[in-house]
Amino acid sequence: MSNKVIPLEAIPDRSGHTVTIDGRNYLVMNDAMFTFYQRSMGELSDFFLALRDEKKILGCRCTKCGMVRVPPFVTRCPDCNFAPVETVEMGDTGKMLATPPITYFANSLFQQQVPFGRGRLLLEGADTALSVNIYTTKGILVPGLVKKGTEMKVIFRDNRVGEITDIFCVPAAELTADQLAQKGLTASALDWETSTEPALPPAGETEAQHFAAVLQELQALVGEMNGCERARKDIAGWHRTVLVKAAGGEFTLKIADGELTVEPDKTGPSDFVMVCPDPKVLLDGLAYRGSLTQAIMTRNLWISKNIEFNTIFKLERMARSLARSKKV
Amino acid sequence: MAKRVGIVGAAVTPFKGKWYEKTYYELAQMATAEALADAGLEPKDIDGVFYGIYNDIFQRTCIPEHPLQGIIGLQNKFGMRVSNGGATGAYTLSAAHAYVAAGRFKAVLMLGVEKATDCFDFQSMSATPEVIKTIGWSGDSFFEQKLGWTAADSYAEVVLAYKDEYPGDLKPEVTAQISALLSEQARSNNYAQRQFDQVTPEEVLNSRIVVEPFKELEICVYSEGAAALVVAEEETARAIANQTGQPVVWITGVGESNEHSFAGRNHKIMHRIISDHIAARKAYEMAGIKNPLQAVDVVEVHDAFVHQLEITMAEMGFVPLGNADSLIEDGLILPGGPLLLNPCGGLIYSGHAVGASNIMSAWSVRNELIRRRLKTGLVHGTGSTIAQYGVVLILEHD
Ligand SMILES: [Zn+2]
């Protein structure tokens, strides 16, 4: 990731091209509008400094009506004819005000963070809700995991810069009693490795046969992908060992800098686990007959680490690359 | 005493996914020339202009309206830009109405234009992510933008909160049917971006989820285009109507409301779109409407998302909150039903050229009132974060 406020790879070259419509040429120029800021956080500085330096969340309480607003977005209460407010320190647990949406397809600025939830957290004792990002430590974030009323804990990132993204939330149920009680709990103190795998349905002879057939087809497909320059480029520099569990059996999917391999059974330690009751879901996604992202959202495919959605994205890109190169 | 204000001319350009052939200068001039021609007027007959232009970044310039003043032949006259998120067009109508009703002008132009898809993301080599990013700058800049705020996830917050309260409403089969119905209706709109993109409810159900619960075919499409209206005070309007032979369509009710953008007690009620409720109530009061379902024949509701369309229809009093699905299940908006809803195909099929969208909706309502000899129409606009802005206008056939 670039350290610049605009990632260098997002910036186009100074050039243009011509589009011809009905025999007329139209000039299309690469262009940008950009403005840089040294933006003061003004009266909100206390809030952001407290996040960054003290791992604390500040709110404000109206001295007249007692309304507690978080974040402290006013210095006077507009409901009480602008009576002054006082700063209060909030706790870091609360409940979701409503069921939060989850973003899977983000623009380039947020591509590294998907899938993420964004919702409104009503901290204990607060009257207004704080917009927060929502994650899970127990696998991939899917609809239904966090709902209206779900108890949440605010987690502080280890590297804080004084922005609202210095914090995010996870369901309180995923934490130990000690962690819940701890103030200013940081991301590195959480267990991101132990996920809760969904149970596979019982498998019989039919499932085993189906699994074997799918595995065979998958191996053929992977062979094609390895022969496709475009698809190879999509996983250049990427290394992952994925244990895939399906009803009927397990196999290992290896991604090694442009090379994709499928090996029967478990072949040692893996970076993450993929669970798909019907292995055809994975096959269809890689064959560009279906979407892996869609399968995740509909709970037909599960991965053990939210951050590995990036790997899913790369696999989907490979599927598209192979499909496109076949078309040509 | 406020003057009566009526629409005497209207025009739209085709709404397209991309207008390589025209800049927003030319789109604006096209719509203006045709709207004036429709009213049988020339620039010299117009006292001023209200511009509906949503986003400076889309137009790639600040004060995007200044070059237009001379381009549309209104140099040295009144010109004012309105910018209110998605509700820009409806708020432009509201502003123009107020000035004319106050007696400041005899006849004015309302001009909405947007070049929404010149933005381009060079990493994915496609426009859409950059369009979404551009709109993403509209989220609260201190507390929300950096969390990945988008228009879709913001409206999804409201819809999911509504579903928390009314889990049985906004059924996927119903939202799919509404989308399919709108796609059918777009067929007769020669200016629609997706005029011939008819879809079945099954296709909608199977389209990909963009942000839960919104599917790709339940979301408005970003567009480029312009729309213009000519409105005039009563005496002038009647004189124009005598010349053109087209009846005046009167603006008889106007209501607006902007909610709190923070949620909680005494703040935004997440499961409501109170702005739409208040705006409708005010507009009905002004127009003397008691029962909207009885009084209104045609509605152009701003359908950013089908689910929001349903909630808005409930907030405006056409169906009960919690049973918005009765729009379909009781046949209210089906062919032959009592209500004509989004005959232009809505913004989902006609396209969303933001500043021009609600003006296009008014153009559509006027067309339907005149063509089908209906009495009363309603134009709605929604916008900003968590459906914060709501505007409702009542239009009536002379
Ligand atoms: Zn107060």
XYZ file of C-alpha atoms in Angstrom, chain B residues 50-54 80-83 88-89 92 110-114 353-356 359:
22
model
C -32.617 28.123 -11.778
C -29.892 25.560 -12.338
C -30.071 22.083 -10.828
C -26.524 20.749 -10.845
C -25.579 18.307 -8.121
C -29.037 30.776 -9.333
C -27.774 27.280 -8.776
C -29.413 24.775 -6.469
C -27.465 21.773 -5.190
C -31.307 18.750 -6.409
C -33.870 18.741 -9.226
C -34.723 23.520 -8.020
C -35.409 25.489 -14.661
C -32.417 23.701 -16.054
C -30.992 20.483 -14.640
C -27.863 18.939 -16.104
C -25.313 16.369 -15.017
C -28.534 12.333 -14.281
C -28.664 13.675 -10.762
C -29.367 17.415 -11.119
C -31.663 16.710 -14.070
C -36.832 17.745 -13.447
